[in-house]
Amino acid sequence: MKRFLKFELKQFPLLALILAINCTDKDLKNSMSDIDKHSFAIPDQAKVVHLDLNLKVDFITKTLGGYVDLLVENKTHTKQLVLDSRDLVIEKVELDGNYSKAEFKLGDSIKFLGRSLTIQIKPDTKKVKIYYHTSPMAAAIQWLDPSQTAGGKYPFMFTQSQAILARSWVPLQDGPGVKFTYNATIACPVNLMALMSAENDTVKHTDGVYHFKQTNPIPSYLMALAVGDIAFKSLGKNCGIYAEPSLLPSAAWEFANMETMIQSAEELYGKYLWGRYDLLVLPPSFPFGGMENPCLTFATPTVIAGDRSLVSLVAHELAHSWSGNLVTNATWDDFWLNEGFTVYFEHRIMEKIYGKPYVDMLCKLEFDEMKKEISVMGDANADTKLKLNLVGRDPDDGVTDIAYIKGCFFLKTIENAVGRPKWDSFVNKYFKTFAFQSITTEKFLVYLNHELIHDNNILKQKIRIDDWVYKTGIPSNCPIIESTELQKSERAAKDYIHPQKLDTKGWTTHHWLHFLRCLPSKINTTDLQKLDAKFKFTQSGNCEILCDWFQIAISNDYDIAYNAMEKYLCSVGRRKFVQPLYEKLLANPKTKATAKEIYKKARPGYHSVARATVDQLMENK
Ligand code: BES
Ligand code: ZN
């Protein structure tokens, strides 16, 4: 009955929505916890298990066009295959390679979700071939003019599929609960190199045609493609850097310890199962810090700080090769399983290589950021629960410090309660047990109890699982982090009016960030000028520091920094950096108009993900 109900609910999204909001029956709620509210697909009936993608990359029309062959497992001998699509033009559909044309229908467009694509299949259909092309507006894809690249000579394109944007460049079952392998053939202009979240070549092909294989089953949000003037440099046995040629030397220097990171990760939680681990440095409009595309992490060039101070990002994306890419959140409501585990794992890698004082700095900074975010959200806000309910909303709304930092602190709480050795063997076994599967929070909690808690009441009271996962705010048993390193910044910030006297020798990006965050909220122009003269903040090449400094500038009408800020907002598209600046500019009556002017210039250079966020800020003001 419940299985039946689940199928039916997919066909009646409104009913599913009402049930999900109002349902009080705990049992029903549990059995529904793996329903993906952000996908039209019904994988319990017919599931896609493999893709063969064949696409041509056209920079003139800004489209991808060709076909995808889907290998289908028709579990219930259904007559319908339901896929997700968004702004795709479906040209024709054929079944089982014998050119028999299949009927298909696109459903109505639903906000955030796009349109269902329902294909009439036969009970024994195995292969479905879809001819299609993308729209120039495809939400996942950013098409860059040569002027938006470091080299300035060739165009560039890249995709960002997480969370539910893969459907804007491939018709597929776009939910993290469905995994498939894929092969691809990509034709791009000669002189350019194509790369995917798969096995990649390290040299350009003279004919512009590239073949890819991803032999591990992956969820759709890990489908990725980038094309540009890209070169490769090896950094060790199984790892290296891809970047535009002019960026390659600095990128290779910055990430020189990649091989050590991989070794450390393997020592902690088991073998790396994806063949090579490479990193692709993208142009600065990439909307995230990093994206854990299998075999090939996509990264922002803003982590190339020149002093290796931001390499924890690599540890983070690498850690996703276990948490997320091997064991995947079953729905976006379980997002903390991906990110909480990954931040935890990232810290462990960093601790192994750089020591505990370094990680204490990361932890303290992150915890403070989370506190600030919660104070804005309100600590009774349902989005401060680890288990989210994103029905009817953009899964992007779940990308907050809750999943990342509260998630990580929950895991640290368990570690503290059971001790590191037991916890580590649990995590090892967890990754092995659920490798290549997707799991819900509920399934994780059952496993946690079975393997580690054993219904032990003392442990249960120490950890308070329910409070962490299903209640809002931060439970009072949250571990407290002190950082002796960051205390240096706190002491210095107290004496900010005497910048000449401050001892900042050996400070890393983290010391500077904490210093800036500890300054009083109101500072007069003379004191800001003194600070700027001594520490050259406005001229800094470090985007993290600039982001904090510009916020201080806006709050204090320090308009000397505004030219540099405008340049920054027009050249960097990483959402984390631009969002707080627009927020601050809009909040200050003196700079509200400036915010709109700058955004008008900067917007065409941003990826759709960053645009969506900033558009919303502008609308609300
Ligand atoms: N997978 C995320 C990025 C993401 C999350 C994209 C949700 C779209 C939807 C990635 O691993 C990540 O967390 N990136 C962080 C970096 C990090 C060091 C915390 C980022 O981009 O800031
Ligand atoms: Zn992450």
XYZ file of C-alpha atoms in Angstrom, residues 8 19 29 38 86 106-107 126 128 151 182 199 249 304 309 315 375 517 536 566 579 599:
22
model
C 0.753 7.750 -7.091
C 0.743 15.233 2.692
C 6.448 10.123 7.119
C 12.528 17.795 -6.720
C 14.231 22.213 -18.160
C 6.389 17.506 -21.882
C 4.441 18.439 -18.745
C 15.788 -1.276 -22.722
C 15.605 5.089 -25.245
C 43.851 34.153 -21.830
C 27.927 7.158 -18.374
C 38.352 9.710 -17.037
C 52.146 27.580 -12.947
C 44.910 30.713 -5.649
C 46.329 29.449 2.669
C 40.567 18.797 1.146
C 20.942 35.028 14.053
C 35.564 40.381 12.015
C 46.957 47.471 2.080
C 33.253 47.649 -8.141
C 26.094 38.101 -2.077
C 24.830 44.834 -10.506
